[in-house]
Amino acid sequence: MTATDGRVTQSAGARDTAHQAPTAHKVYVTEGREDISVPFRAVHLTPTEGTDSSPVLLYDTSGPGADPHTGLPPLRLPWILARGNVEAVAARPFSARDNGRAAQARANTAAAAQEVPSESQAGPVLGVGRPVLRARSEGRATQLHYARRGETTPEMEFVAVREGVDPEVVRRAVAAGRAIIPANMNHPESEPMIIGRDFLVKVNANIGNSAVTSSVEEEVEKLTWAVRWGADTVMDLSTGADIHTTREWILRNAPTPIGTVPLYQALEKTNGSPEELTWELYRDTLIEQAEQGVDYFTVHAGVRLQYVPLTVNRVTGIVSRGGSIMAAWCLAHHKENFLYTHFAEICEIMAAYDVSFSLGDGLRPGCIADANDAAQFGELETLGELTKIAWQHDVQVMIEGPGHVPMHKIKENVDLQDKLCHSAPFYTLGPLTTDVAPGYDHITSAIGAAMIGMWGTAMLCYVTPKEHLGLPNKEDVKQGMIAYKIAAHAADLAKGHAGAQVWDDALSRARFEFRWEDQFNLSIDPETARAYHDASLPASAAKTAHFCSMCGPKFCSMKITQDVRAYANAHGVADEEALELGMQEKAGEFVAAGNEVFLPVDKLQARR
Amino acid sequence: MTATDGRVTQSAGARDTAHQAPTAHKVYVTEGREDISVPFRAVHLTPTEGTDSSPVLLYDTSGPGADPHTGLPPLRLPWILARGNVEAVAARPFSARDNGRAAQARANTAAAAQEVPSESQAGPVLGVGRPVLRARSEGRATQLHYARRGETTPEMEFVAVREGVDPEVVRRAVAAGRAIIPANMNHPESEPMIIGRDFLVKVNANIGNSAVTSSVEEEVEKLTWAVRWGADTVMDLSTGADIHTTREWILRNAPTPIGTVPLYQALEKTNGSPEELTWELYRDTLIEQAEQGVDYFTVHAGVRLQYVPLTVNRVTGIVSRGGSIMAAWCLAHHKENFLYTHFAEICEIMAAYDVSFSLGDGLRPGCIADANDAAQFGELETLGELTKIAWQHDVQVMIEGPGHVPMHKIKENVDLQDKLCHSAPFYTLGPLTTDVAPGYDHITSAIGAAMIGMWGTAMLCYVTPKEHLGLPNKEDVKQGMIAYKIAAHAADLAKGHAGAQVWDDALSRARFEFRWEDQFNLSIDPETARAYHDASLPASAAKTAHFCSMCGPKFCSMKITQDVRAYANAHGVADEEALELGMQEKAGEFVAAGNEVFLPVDKLQARR
């Protein structure tokens, strides 16, 4: 992924900061408005005669670098306040229950013993003093609202530079609901990004604790790690202890939009009993999270009572946590899903903070056998109806998709989603293209993700090697991210996204010209590429050698081709006339020149 | 991949031998002819009430287990001799030069010093005493010849059991050239397999030494490792020392067909100088390798002189080793490629031993920018012409394909190959769908491989994580094989291959029913699946728990679905009437029953 033309288009305002690789730096590009500086990773190339050696600019999600204890600067705050339609409000009071059962139990004990509550029991520790913002009464302070009014926000301009398109292209896509810019006004730390089929394919990484052993600091570290490997958004799926405080730390340190499934926290508040969930409890949780700054909510409002029986004869039933919780609630109360019946009220809350919908696919297929069935597509139809309602409230919407789908059934998912959901962005988990490879589901699903991305899916939710088996650790997060950045970039190439191929061409030119260091630095994972090369040819001399360990000097096809090209160029072989006349004469000249083409090869052999 | 119906269809003749996992065994299935026993990997399932617990039969390439020093039994020899149209001939005399420059140098030194030559200098040590076979003069002892005569060979019957189809389906596909059974009469150790678009998608693994440090024993170990992970064929791409002897050891221990690029050995004999290559030298090498038993030859006969200038303006020129060698030869001699001008003579040699063609794509694209260009498709057209000539000689043919291709250009490759090459099987390297991920090219290419397989490619040549960076080690071979077995199986599912989904369904049922051990044993890599699970929940009690570490007991969606299903089944919710009437009444009964559905969840919580 690259800027407009893969080069720094305006160096004015660019400032360099140290980056992990010595030959790549973060640069900021300013175009149009002076108060907008868009980050890119600039990869510097070895100066080569006759070749453009300008740095290659790559899309950069890593942010300015988090210090967990102070958080990131509130980049967007001036833009938000300048719009003049928001107001500071009294924050919803924090309660120990917001941090889950363990915190509640600790608080009760502390109260009984008159102890001083610990920091995590006391709630938020970051962003203190910054007021909670929301739209003025009856207001709708969403990017969709502004776009529809014809207003190009700074967020849209930022996104336009990032994507290398005109700001008006961004505004129109948002106004039409074809794209969203998840940007809660209470998460001013985020660098704006866009999710839509006309833009670069994005990747989401899931993090979140589910055991008491995972500390708050660890989750911030996972966040920083995920964005370092290119996560465009991050979902905090915590279900364990200190759920409110964990989320606060993540938000204050997140340069990307953050998504959540509020149902998980609501269920924590009922001590894990789905049947005790109520609209009031859920509503309170929505406000709690919206005030913290969550940028998008997964809402399983499409799991309607009538669809539940359609899952009974499936091979793997309901595999979505949210879906199964709501199915259980529906059955327990013999009532329609309260997320469906209260959907308009949910929209009003989300419009007030500009939280985007990620309409959850609670009935997604959990295996190849269940793909594209009546339950899945029934829910999708409902999500399409809900999209229209959300849009009536100026709330941005994307639609979640499967799951497990064999390759020949993937395109139907995209096409049906586009039709039923009126071209709202599609956001899919994989899909996994076979069930038989637990331990390798980052690969089974990268295949499906690349394909569904090519056909129009806007964002891919990553799958790690631990899927179906356990919680991902840091290495799993990296492996999942890399597999999905590959899938997303392959999809960008297939969609012909302007500028996407600049990256591939730069790396392939470096490969052909034996600029090994450039090849490593342009790689999706420079450290690994360098380490694999050095395992066979560790000598630093090999980094400049015109061959590699695969073929050795004698067989190197690229070297031979270079010699052929040099000969052809010197003798005009490639011109139109020569092509028409055939190679006879030119080849004759070549032989007369004494097989010069192979001399460099012989020289290399002599080195052995 | 499974047998006809995923079950042992005839247990008569089945014999069990120890396999690596205690709950999986190799079984042999006999159908039709009593002298044909086809291997499968039988995965045993935990007996479960109300469920079919018969073992699941998976396609098995691992062979009877190699002992490098004795080789495998000559399984096919009786079938070959019984056909009565082959004769024993005097083997081509072995020369030290056959083992490459190092051996030649050693031999010269030994002769000068009157030393006794070492074992590796002395040539073949296995298969001694077994005569070299070839067709009687003017004969054509190929599977294509037999198929066209209407003869169903034991090889075809073996394949039919493996694929779960009627033998006549196999014979017709071979007769039409739509499929090949690579089966050199001098490699009787191989278990017959078929490559064609109507059959299971196959995977080839490349091995071979290129440095003096890689010993003969190491190459046999890599072979055994590759077939243990499912390699359907193995190519020996050795270019280093002891090239003849290495190949001899590989062939005598290979339960799969073995392919080579004879040009590599021919170049060794010219001391690495392409311009010194001659037809006579190449012809002698073909006979040498055909007598040893190589099952298919990559022949770069499509790199015609006229195509070479078309590569000059490419980003990465010619990236095939064979292609660049022949391009260099063409330019050096201002002559047409001798593999092209002598093609009919090559066919005569290959017909006499039943060596199949793998017509090489010497001009395949080496980067995204060069995909589907005039050089590539020009060569493909020539390969189509050569296919017809080979078929006139009753020689079996498959066609090699790219390379690096963005996703939206993949289908054109398959469709054009099918048309230009008259439906001869396609055999592709990947393709890689982006250039930017060296170190992860098993993933970039598994995406392309799965797609090109879905659209009709018959065999996929694996790519390891070391592609572009170095020679693969054992772990790289495993990672490459697993990525490609995933791609091939995903393609089988998408093609609707009979029986392919039996494997997925068996694993998903085990997953849904929390039969953890069955899930592990059915996995493509049981050890890794088990290890990943145990990293989070090592206690053996967790193997029978009705939840996993991802969600914990409270959130387990599969558990909730099971409860919903149990309730629904007990109350007839899923019948047609209930679906029409809606859930109201049934849900009422459910509530009256007192939320029984959640009791098991509560019980699990109590265990925490």
PDB file of C-alpha atoms in Angstrom, chain B residues 23-202:
ATOM      1  CA  THR B  23      -5.007 -43.583  17.002  1.00  0.00           C
ATOM      2  CA  ALA B  24      -4.307 -43.719  13.278  1.00  0.00           C
ATOM      3  CA  HIS B  25      -3.131 -46.725  11.303  1.00  0.00           C
ATOM      4  CA  LYS B  26      -2.201 -47.504   7.750  1.00  0.00           C
ATOM      5  CA  VAL B  27      -4.746 -49.821   6.196  1.00  0.00           C
ATOM      6  CA  TYR B  28      -4.805 -51.384   2.761  1.00  0.00           C
ATOM      7  CA  VAL B  29      -7.982 -51.571   0.755  1.00  0.00           C
ATOM      8  CA  THR B  30      -8.482 -54.222  -1.874  1.00  0.00           C
ATOM      9  CA  GLU B  31     -11.179 -53.868  -4.505  1.00  0.00           C
ATOM     10  CA  GLY B  32     -11.529 -55.875  -7.681  1.00  0.00           C
ATOM     11  CA  ARG B  33      -8.104 -57.429  -8.254  1.00  0.00           C
ATOM     12  CA  GLU B  34      -6.676 -59.343  -5.323  1.00  0.00           C
ATOM     13  CA  ASP B  35      -3.100 -58.282  -6.180  1.00  0.00           C
ATOM     14  CA  ILE B  36      -3.883 -54.605  -5.613  1.00  0.00           C
ATOM     15  CA  SER B  37      -3.749 -53.213  -2.075  1.00  0.00           C
ATOM     16  CA  VAL B  38      -4.208 -49.485  -1.798  1.00  0.00           C
ATOM     17  CA  PRO B  39      -2.911 -47.665   1.281  1.00  0.00           C
ATOM     18  CA  PHE B  40      -5.003 -45.297   3.378  1.00  0.00           C
ATOM     19  CA  ARG B  41      -4.517 -43.617   6.715  1.00  0.00           C
ATOM     20  CA  ALA B  42      -7.371 -44.752   8.935  1.00  0.00           C
ATOM     21  CA  VAL B  43      -8.154 -42.310  11.745  1.00  0.00           C
ATOM     22  CA  HIS B  44     -10.043 -44.000  14.544  1.00  0.00           C
ATOM     23  CA  LEU B  45     -12.793 -42.080  16.335  1.00  0.00           C
ATOM     24  CA  THR B  46     -13.967 -42.145  19.930  1.00  0.00           C
ATOM     25  CA  PRO B  47     -17.034 -44.384  20.107  1.00  0.00           C
ATOM     26  CA  THR B  48     -20.042 -42.087  20.604  1.00  0.00           C
ATOM     27  CA  GLU B  49     -23.641 -43.092  21.138  1.00  0.00           C
ATOM     28  CA  GLY B  50     -25.882 -42.387  18.175  1.00  0.00           C
ATOM     29  CA  THR B  51     -22.991 -41.454  15.877  1.00  0.00           C
ATOM     30  CA  ASP B  52     -21.148 -43.458  13.236  1.00  0.00           C
ATOM     31  CA  SER B  53     -17.716 -44.005  14.760  1.00  0.00           C
ATOM     32  CA  SER B  54     -16.181 -45.926  11.843  1.00  0.00           C
ATOM     33  CA  PRO B  55     -12.628 -44.827  11.070  1.00  0.00           C
ATOM     34  CA  VAL B  56     -12.168 -41.995   8.582  1.00  0.00           C
ATOM     35  CA  LEU B  57      -9.966 -43.045   5.650  1.00  0.00           C
ATOM     36  CA  LEU B  58      -7.568 -40.426   4.323  1.00  0.00           C
ATOM     37  CA  TYR B  59      -5.430 -40.556   1.168  1.00  0.00           C
ATOM     38  CA  ASP B  60      -1.941 -41.693   2.180  1.00  0.00           C
ATOM     39  CA  THR B  61       1.299 -40.957   0.280  1.00  0.00           C
ATOM     40  CA  SER B  62       3.743 -42.020   2.975  1.00  0.00           C
ATOM     41  CA  GLY B  63       4.598 -45.392   1.461  1.00  0.00           C
ATOM     42  CA  PRO B  64       5.540 -48.591   3.291  1.00  0.00           C
ATOM     43  CA  GLY B  65       8.436 -46.886   5.082  1.00  0.00           C
ATOM     44  CA  ALA B  66      11.871 -46.541   3.574  1.00  0.00           C
ATOM     45  CA  ASP B  67      15.130 -48.133   4.693  1.00  0.00           C
ATOM     46  CA  PRO B  68      17.669 -46.154   2.642  1.00  0.00           C
ATOM     47  CA  HIS B  69      20.087 -49.035   2.360  1.00  0.00           C
ATOM     48  CA  THR B  70      17.723 -51.657   0.989  1.00  0.00           C
ATOM     49  CA  GLY B  71      15.108 -49.570  -0.811  1.00  0.00           C
ATOM     50  CA  LEU B  72      11.425 -50.316  -1.216  1.00  0.00           C
ATOM     51  CA  PRO B  73       9.961 -53.529  -2.648  1.00  0.00           C
ATOM     52  CA  PRO B  74       9.266 -53.396  -6.423  1.00  0.00           C
ATOM     53  CA  LEU B  75       5.477 -53.237  -6.063  1.00  0.00           C
ATOM     54  CA  ARG B  76       4.705 -52.831  -9.778  1.00  0.00           C
ATOM     55  CA  LEU B  77       7.282 -55.218 -11.240  1.00  0.00           C
ATOM     56  CA  PRO B  78       4.910 -58.166 -11.732  1.00  0.00           C
ATOM     57  CA  TRP B  79       2.403 -55.904 -13.503  1.00  0.00           C
ATOM     58  CA  ILE B  80       5.098 -54.486 -15.776  1.00  0.00           C
ATOM     59  CA  LEU B  81       6.525 -57.854 -16.716  1.00  0.00           C
ATOM     60  CA  ALA B  82       3.099 -59.400 -17.203  1.00  0.00           C
ATOM     61  CA  ARG B  83       2.350 -56.943 -20.001  1.00  0.00           C
ATOM     62  CA  GLY B  84       4.947 -58.801 -22.074  1.00  0.00           C
ATOM     63  CA  ASN B  85       6.056 -55.847 -24.191  1.00  0.00           C
ATOM     64  CA  VAL B  86       9.221 -54.890 -22.325  1.00  0.00           C
ATOM     65  CA  GLU B  87      12.672 -56.385 -22.365  1.00  0.00           C
ATOM     66  CA  ALA B  88      15.791 -56.267 -20.219  1.00  0.00           C
ATOM     67  CA  VAL B  89      18.594 -54.340 -21.845  1.00  0.00           C
ATOM     68  CA  ALA B  90      22.229 -53.669 -21.098  1.00  0.00           C
ATOM     69  CA  ALA B  91      22.398 -50.567 -18.956  1.00  0.00           C
ATOM     70  CA  ARG B  92      24.156 -47.509 -20.242  1.00  0.00           C
ATOM     71  CA  PRO B  93      27.702 -47.685 -18.780  1.00  0.00           C
ATOM     72  CA  PHE B  94      28.181 -45.540 -15.675  1.00  0.00           C
ATOM     73  CA  SER B  95      30.902 -42.906 -15.851  1.00  0.00           C
ATOM     74  CA  ALA B  96      32.384 -40.770 -13.083  1.00  0.00           C
ATOM     75  CA  ARG B  97      31.208 -37.716 -14.985  1.00  0.00           C
ATOM     76  CA  ASP B  98      27.591 -38.764 -14.259  1.00  0.00           C
ATOM     77  CA  ASN B  99      28.184 -37.705 -10.673  1.00  0.00           C
ATOM     78  CA  GLY B 100      29.309 -34.240 -11.635  1.00  0.00           C
ATOM     79  CA  ARG B 101      32.534 -32.310 -11.667  1.00  0.00           C
ATOM     80  CA  ALA B 102      33.625 -33.157  -8.135  1.00  0.00           C
ATOM     81  CA  ALA B 103      33.323 -36.886  -8.783  1.00  0.00           C
ATOM     82  CA  GLN B 104      35.093 -36.509 -12.095  1.00  0.00           C
ATOM     83  CA  ALA B 105      37.931 -34.703 -10.385  1.00  0.00           C
ATOM     84  CA  ARG B 106      38.098 -37.351  -7.655  1.00  0.00           C
ATOM     85  CA  ALA B 107      38.109 -40.130 -10.257  1.00  0.00           C
ATOM     86  CA  ASN B 108      40.930 -38.498 -12.167  1.00  0.00           C
ATOM     87  CA  THR B 109      42.940 -38.129  -8.982  1.00  0.00           C
ATOM     88  CA  ALA B 110      42.194 -41.710  -7.968  1.00  0.00           C
ATOM     89  CA  ALA B 111      43.218 -43.036 -11.377  1.00  0.00           C
ATOM     90  CA  ALA B 112      46.440 -41.076 -11.234  1.00  0.00           C
ATOM     91  CA  ALA B 113      47.168 -42.368  -7.732  1.00  0.00           C
ATOM     92  CA  GLN B 114      45.746 -45.839  -8.526  1.00  0.00           C
ATOM     93  CA  GLU B 115      43.404 -45.551  -5.556  1.00  0.00           C
ATOM     94  CA  VAL B 116      40.258 -47.600  -5.159  1.00  0.00           C
ATOM     95  CA  PRO B 117      37.235 -45.460  -6.025  1.00  0.00           C
ATOM     96  CA  SER B 118      34.852 -44.689  -3.156  1.00  0.00           C
ATOM     97  CA  GLU B 119      31.305 -45.970  -3.097  1.00  0.00           C
ATOM     98  CA  SER B 120      29.808 -42.755  -4.364  1.00  0.00           C
ATOM     99  CA  GLN B 121      32.330 -42.646  -7.208  1.00  0.00           C
ATOM    100  CA  ALA B 122      31.466 -46.206  -8.113  1.00  0.00           C
ATOM    101  CA  GLY B 123      27.915 -45.243  -9.007  1.00  0.00           C
ATOM    102  CA  PRO B 124      24.685 -47.014  -8.092  1.00  0.00           C
ATOM    103  CA  VAL B 125      24.667 -49.211  -5.012  1.00  0.00           C
ATOM    104  CA  LEU B 126      20.973 -50.040  -4.895  1.00  0.00           C
ATOM    105  CA  GLY B 127      18.807 -52.054  -7.255  1.00  0.00           C
ATOM    106  CA  VAL B 128      21.895 -53.996  -8.253  1.00  0.00           C
ATOM    107  CA  GLY B 129      20.998 -57.130 -10.148  1.00  0.00           C
ATOM    108  CA  ARG B 130      17.643 -55.802 -11.303  1.00  0.00           C
ATOM    109  CA  PRO B 131      17.820 -55.431 -15.083  1.00  0.00           C
ATOM    110  CA  VAL B 132      17.103 -52.193 -16.864  1.00  0.00           C
ATOM    111  CA  LEU B 133      13.791 -52.443 -18.708  1.00  0.00           C
ATOM    112  CA  ARG B 134      12.590 -50.748 -21.861  1.00  0.00           C
ATOM    113  CA  ALA B 135       9.908 -51.319 -24.449  1.00  0.00           C
ATOM    114  CA  ARG B 136      10.730 -53.831 -27.163  1.00  0.00           C
ATOM    115  CA  SER B 137      12.063 -52.130 -30.281  1.00  0.00           C
ATOM    116  CA  GLU B 138       9.618 -49.585 -31.676  1.00  0.00           C
ATOM    117  CA  GLY B 139       7.283 -50.327 -28.775  1.00  0.00           C
ATOM    118  CA  ARG B 140       5.434 -47.824 -26.680  1.00  0.00           C
ATOM    119  CA  ALA B 141       4.979 -49.125 -23.184  1.00  0.00           C
ATOM    120  CA  THR B 142       3.153 -46.118 -21.752  1.00  0.00           C
ATOM    121  CA  GLN B 143      -0.026 -45.843 -19.727  1.00  0.00           C
ATOM    122  CA  LEU B 144      -1.356 -43.603 -22.502  1.00  0.00           C
ATOM    123  CA  HIS B 145      -0.679 -46.372 -25.041  1.00  0.00           C
ATOM    124  CA  TYR B 146      -2.529 -48.962 -22.945  1.00  0.00           C
ATOM    125  CA  ALA B 147      -5.418 -46.613 -22.222  1.00  0.00           C
ATOM    126  CA  ARG B 148      -5.872 -45.799 -25.876  1.00  0.00           C
ATOM    127  CA  ARG B 149      -5.955 -49.532 -26.656  1.00  0.00           C
ATOM    128  CA  GLY B 150      -8.794 -49.857 -24.160  1.00  0.00           C
ATOM    129  CA  GLU B 151      -6.639 -51.671 -21.627  1.00  0.00           C
ATOM    130  CA  THR B 152      -7.203 -50.952 -17.928  1.00  0.00           C
ATOM    131  CA  THR B 153      -3.820 -51.517 -16.284  1.00  0.00           C
ATOM    132  CA  PRO B 154      -3.308 -52.463 -12.636  1.00  0.00           C
ATOM    133  CA  GLU B 155      -1.898 -48.949 -12.212  1.00  0.00           C
ATOM    134  CA  MET B 156      -5.261 -47.541 -13.335  1.00  0.00           C
ATOM    135  CA  GLU B 157      -7.146 -49.850 -11.016  1.00  0.00           C
ATOM    136  CA  PHE B 158      -4.905 -48.855  -8.104  1.00  0.00           C
ATOM    137  CA  VAL B 159      -5.545 -45.191  -8.855  1.00  0.00           C
ATOM    138  CA  ALA B 160      -9.295 -45.767  -9.090  1.00  0.00           C
ATOM    139  CA  VAL B 161      -9.409 -47.156  -5.531  1.00  0.00           C
ATOM    140  CA  ARG B 162      -7.244 -44.270  -4.285  1.00  0.00           C
ATOM    141  CA  GLU B 163      -9.504 -41.675  -5.871  1.00  0.00           C
ATOM    142  CA  GLY B 164     -12.789 -43.425  -5.178  1.00  0.00           C
ATOM    143  CA  VAL B 165     -13.845 -43.604  -8.825  1.00  0.00           C
ATOM    144  CA  ASP B 166     -14.534 -46.303 -11.394  1.00  0.00           C
ATOM    145  CA  PRO B 167     -11.424 -47.674 -13.194  1.00  0.00           C
ATOM    146  CA  GLU B 168     -13.042 -46.822 -16.516  1.00  0.00           C
ATOM    147  CA  VAL B 169     -13.119 -43.139 -15.485  1.00  0.00           C
ATOM    148  CA  VAL B 170      -9.377 -43.344 -14.985  1.00  0.00           C
ATOM    149  CA  ARG B 171      -8.700 -45.137 -18.270  1.00  0.00           C
ATOM    150  CA  ARG B 172     -10.764 -42.658 -20.277  1.00  0.00           C
ATOM    151  CA  ALA B 173      -9.038 -39.645 -18.705  1.00  0.00           C
ATOM    152  CA  VAL B 174      -5.583 -41.081 -19.452  1.00  0.00           C
ATOM    153  CA  ALA B 175      -6.592 -42.053 -23.001  1.00  0.00           C
ATOM    154  CA  ALA B 176      -7.842 -38.515 -23.640  1.00  0.00           C
ATOM    155  CA  GLY B 177      -4.630 -36.968 -22.292  1.00  0.00           C
ATOM    156  CA  ARG B 178      -6.678 -35.213 -19.585  1.00  0.00           C
ATOM    157  CA  ALA B 179      -4.708 -37.059 -16.898  1.00  0.00           C
ATOM    158  CA  ILE B 180      -1.368 -38.805 -16.530  1.00  0.00           C
ATOM    159  CA  ILE B 181      -0.085 -41.658 -14.383  1.00  0.00           C
ATOM    160  CA  PRO B 182       3.692 -41.010 -14.133  1.00  0.00           C
ATOM    161  CA  ALA B 183       5.107 -44.534 -13.868  1.00  0.00           C
ATOM    162  CA  ASN B 184       8.499 -45.296 -15.385  1.00  0.00           C
ATOM    163  CA  MET B 185       8.897 -49.078 -15.693  1.00  0.00           C
ATOM    164  CA  ASN B 186      12.314 -48.727 -14.017  1.00  0.00           C
ATOM    165  CA  HIS B 187      10.721 -47.248 -10.881  1.00  0.00           C
ATOM    166  CA  PRO B 188       8.555 -50.202  -9.861  1.00  0.00           C
ATOM    167  CA  GLU B 189       8.690 -49.096  -6.219  1.00  0.00           C
ATOM    168  CA  SER B 190       6.155 -46.310  -6.793  1.00  0.00           C
ATOM    169  CA  GLU B 191       2.516 -46.504  -5.705  1.00  0.00           C
ATOM    170  CA  PRO B 192       0.485 -45.371  -8.724  1.00  0.00           C
ATOM    171  CA  MET B 193      -1.171 -41.954  -8.598  1.00  0.00           C
ATOM    172  CA  ILE B 194      -2.939 -39.783 -11.148  1.00  0.00           C
ATOM    173  CA  ILE B 195      -2.625 -36.118 -12.111  1.00  0.00           C
ATOM    174  CA  GLY B 196      -5.608 -34.578 -13.860  1.00  0.00           C
ATOM    175  CA  ARG B 197      -8.287 -31.970 -13.415  1.00  0.00           C
ATOM    176  CA  ASP B 198     -11.015 -34.551 -12.782  1.00  0.00           C
ATOM    177  CA  PHE B 199      -9.152 -36.009  -9.816  1.00  0.00           C
ATOM    178  CA  LEU B 200      -7.916 -34.896  -6.391  1.00  0.00           C
ATOM    179  CA  VAL B 201      -5.528 -31.948  -6.615  1.00  0.00           C
ATOM    180  CA  LYS B 202      -1.954 -33.126  -6.067  1.00  0.00           C
TER     181      LYS B 202
END
